[in-house]
Amino acid sequence: MLIPKRVKYRKMHRGRRTGIATRGATVAFGDFGLQAMEACWMSNRQIEAARRAMTRHVKRGGQIWIR
């Protein structure tokens, strides 16, 4: 999993997720994208599970970018 090497505090303030995305709604790389249906915080385990599922689906024929 992708995690930072060293951080000062283990947990961070969550803040609030309001409104809809305007800047991050377009696909930056490739032809297809995975989009969340509602505003939420995704954990690193959820991102890793999605990455594994996509890797299995595309097999050797494609590339996956996570931003």
Coordinates of N, CA and C in Angstrom, one line a residue:
M1 N 0.8 -1.2 0.0 CA 0.0 0.0 0.0 C 0.9 1.3 0.0
L2 N 0.3 2.3 -0.5 CA 1.1 3.6 -0.6 C 0.8 4.4 0.7
I3 N 1.8 4.6 1.5 CA 1.7 5.4 2.7 C 2.9 6.3 2.9
P4 N 2.8 7.4 3.5 CA 3.9 8.3 3.8 C 4.9 7.6 4.7
K5 N 6.2 7.9 4.6 CA 7.2 7.3 5.4 C 7.1 7.8 6.9
R6 N 7.0 9.1 7.1 CA 7.0 9.6 8.4 C 6.1 10.8 8.5
V7 N 5.2 10.9 9.4 CA 4.3 12.0 9.7 C 4.4 12.4 11.1
K8 N 4.1 13.7 11.4 CA 4.2 14.2 12.8 C 3.1 13.7 13.6
Y9 N 1.9 13.7 13.1 CA 0.7 13.1 13.8 C 0.1 12.0 13.0
R10 N -0.4 11.0 13.7 CA -0.9 9.8 13.1 C -2.3 10.1 12.4
K11 N -3.1 10.9 13.1 CA -4.5 11.2 12.6 C -4.5 12.6 12.2
M12 N -5.4 13.0 11.2 CA -5.5 14.4 10.8 C -7.0 14.8 11.0
H13 N -7.2 16.1 11.0 CA -8.5 16.6 11.1 C -9.3 16.3 9.8
R14 N -10.5 15.9 9.9 CA -11.3 15.5 8.8 C -11.9 16.6 7.9
G15 N -12.4 17.6 8.6 CA -13.0 18.7 7.8 C -14.3 18.3 7.3
R16 N -14.8 19.1 6.3 CA -16.2 18.8 5.7 C -16.1 18.7 4.2
R17 N -16.9 17.8 3.6 CA -16.9 17.6 2.2 C -18.3 18.1 1.7
T18 N -18.3 19.3 1.1 CA -19.6 19.8 0.7 C -19.5 20.2 -0.8
G19 N -20.7 20.2 -1.5 CA -20.7 20.6 -2.9 C -20.2 19.5 -3.8
I20 N -20.2 19.8 -5.1 CA -19.8 18.8 -6.1 C -18.4 19.2 -6.7
A21 N -17.7 18.3 -7.1 CA -16.4 18.6 -7.7 C -16.5 19.3 -9.0
T22 N -15.7 20.3 -9.3 CA -15.7 20.9 -10.6 C -14.4 20.7 -11.3
R23 N -13.3 20.7 -10.5 CA -12.0 20.5 -11.1 C -11.6 19.1 -11.4
G24 N -12.0 18.2 -10.4 CA -11.6 16.8 -10.6 C -12.6 15.9 -11.3
A25 N -13.5 16.5 -12.0 CA -14.5 15.7 -12.7 C -14.1 15.1 -14.0
T26 N -13.0 15.6 -14.6 CA -12.6 15.2 -15.9 C -11.4 14.2 -15.8
V27 N -11.3 13.3 -16.7 CA -10.3 12.3 -16.7 C -9.0 12.9 -17.2
A28 N -7.9 12.8 -16.4 CA -6.6 13.5 -16.7 C -5.8 12.6 -17.7
F29 N -5.8 11.3 -17.4 CA -5.0 10.3 -18.2 C -5.9 9.2 -18.7
G30 N -5.7 8.7 -19.9 CA -6.4 7.6 -20.4 C -7.8 7.9 -20.9
D31 N -8.6 6.9 -21.1 CA -10.0 7.0 -21.7 C -11.1 6.8 -20.7
F32 N -10.9 6.1 -19.6 CA -11.9 5.8 -18.6 C -11.5 6.2 -17.2
G33 N -12.5 6.4 -16.4 CA -12.2 6.8 -15.0 C -13.2 6.2 -14.0
L34 N -12.8 6.1 -12.8 CA -13.6 5.6 -11.7 C -14.1 6.8 -10.9
Q35 N -15.4 7.0 -10.7 CA -15.9 8.2 -10.1 C -16.8 7.8 -8.9
A36 N -16.6 8.5 -7.7 CA -17.4 8.2 -6.5 C -18.8 8.7 -6.8
M37 N -19.8 8.0 -6.2 CA -21.2 8.4 -6.4 C -21.6 9.5 -5.4
E38 N -20.9 9.6 -4.3 CA -21.2 10.6 -3.3 C -20.0 11.1 -2.6
A39 N -20.0 12.2 -1.9 CA -18.9 12.8 -1.3 C -18.5 11.9 -0.1
C40 N -17.3 11.5 0.0 CA -16.9 10.7 1.1 C -15.3 10.7 1.2
W41 N -14.8 10.2 2.3 CA -13.4 10.0 2.5 C -13.1 8.5 2.2
M42 N -12.2 8.3 1.2 CA -11.8 7.0 0.9 C -10.5 6.6 1.6
S43 N -10.5 5.4 2.2 CA -9.3 5.0 2.9 C -8.3 4.4 2.0
N44 N -7.1 4.2 2.4 CA -6.1 3.6 1.6 C -6.4 2.2 1.2
R45 N -7.1 1.5 2.0 CA -7.5 0.1 1.7 C -8.6 0.0 0.6
Q46 N -9.5 1.0 0.6 CA -10.5 1.1 -0.5 C -9.8 1.4 -1.8
I47 N -8.9 2.3 -1.8 CA -8.2 2.7 -3.0 C -7.4 1.5 -3.5
E48 N -6.7 0.7 -2.6 CA -5.9 -0.4 -3.0 C -6.8 -1.5 -3.5
A49 N -8.0 -1.7 -2.9 CA -8.9 -2.8 -3.4 C -9.4 -2.4 -4.8
A50 N -9.7 -1.1 -5.1 CA -10.1 -0.7 -6.4 C -9.0 -0.9 -7.4
R51 N -7.8 -0.6 -7.0 CA -6.6 -0.8 -7.9 C -6.4 -2.2 -8.3
R52 N -6.6 -3.1 -7.3 CA -6.4 -4.6 -7.6 C -7.5 -5.1 -8.5
A53 N -8.7 -4.7 -8.3 CA -9.8 -5.1 -9.2 C -9.6 -4.6 -10.6
M54 N -9.2 -3.4 -10.8 CA -8.9 -2.8 -12.1 C -7.8 -3.6 -12.8
T55 N -6.7 -3.9 -12.0 CA -5.6 -4.6 -12.5 C -6.0 -6.0 -13.0
R56 N -6.8 -6.7 -12.3 CA -7.3 -8.0 -12.7 C -8.1 -7.9 -14.0
H57 N -8.9 -6.8 -14.1 CA -9.8 -6.7 -15.3 C -9.0 -6.3 -16.5
V58 N -8.0 -5.4 -16.5 CA -7.3 -5.0 -17.7 C -6.2 -6.0 -18.0
K59 N -5.8 -6.8 -17.1 CA -4.7 -7.8 -17.3 C -3.5 -7.1 -17.8
R60 N -2.9 -7.6 -18.9 CA -1.6 -7.0 -19.3 C -1.8 -5.9 -20.4
G61 N -3.1 -5.7 -20.8 CA -3.3 -4.8 -21.9 C -3.5 -3.3 -21.6
G62 N -3.4 -2.9 -20.3 CA -3.7 -1.5 -20.0 C -2.8 -1.0 -18.9
Q63 N -2.9 0.3 -18.7 CA -2.2 1.0 -17.6 C -3.2 1.6 -16.7
I64 N -2.8 1.8 -15.4 CA -3.7 2.4 -14.4 C -2.9 3.5 -13.7
W65 N -3.6 4.6 -13.6 CA -3.0 5.8 -12.9 C -3.9 6.1 -11.7
I66 N -3.3 6.3 -10.6 CA -4.0 6.7 -9.4 C -3.5 8.1 -9.0
R67 N -4.5 9.0 -8.9 CA -4.1 10.4 -8.5 C -5.0 10.8 -7.3

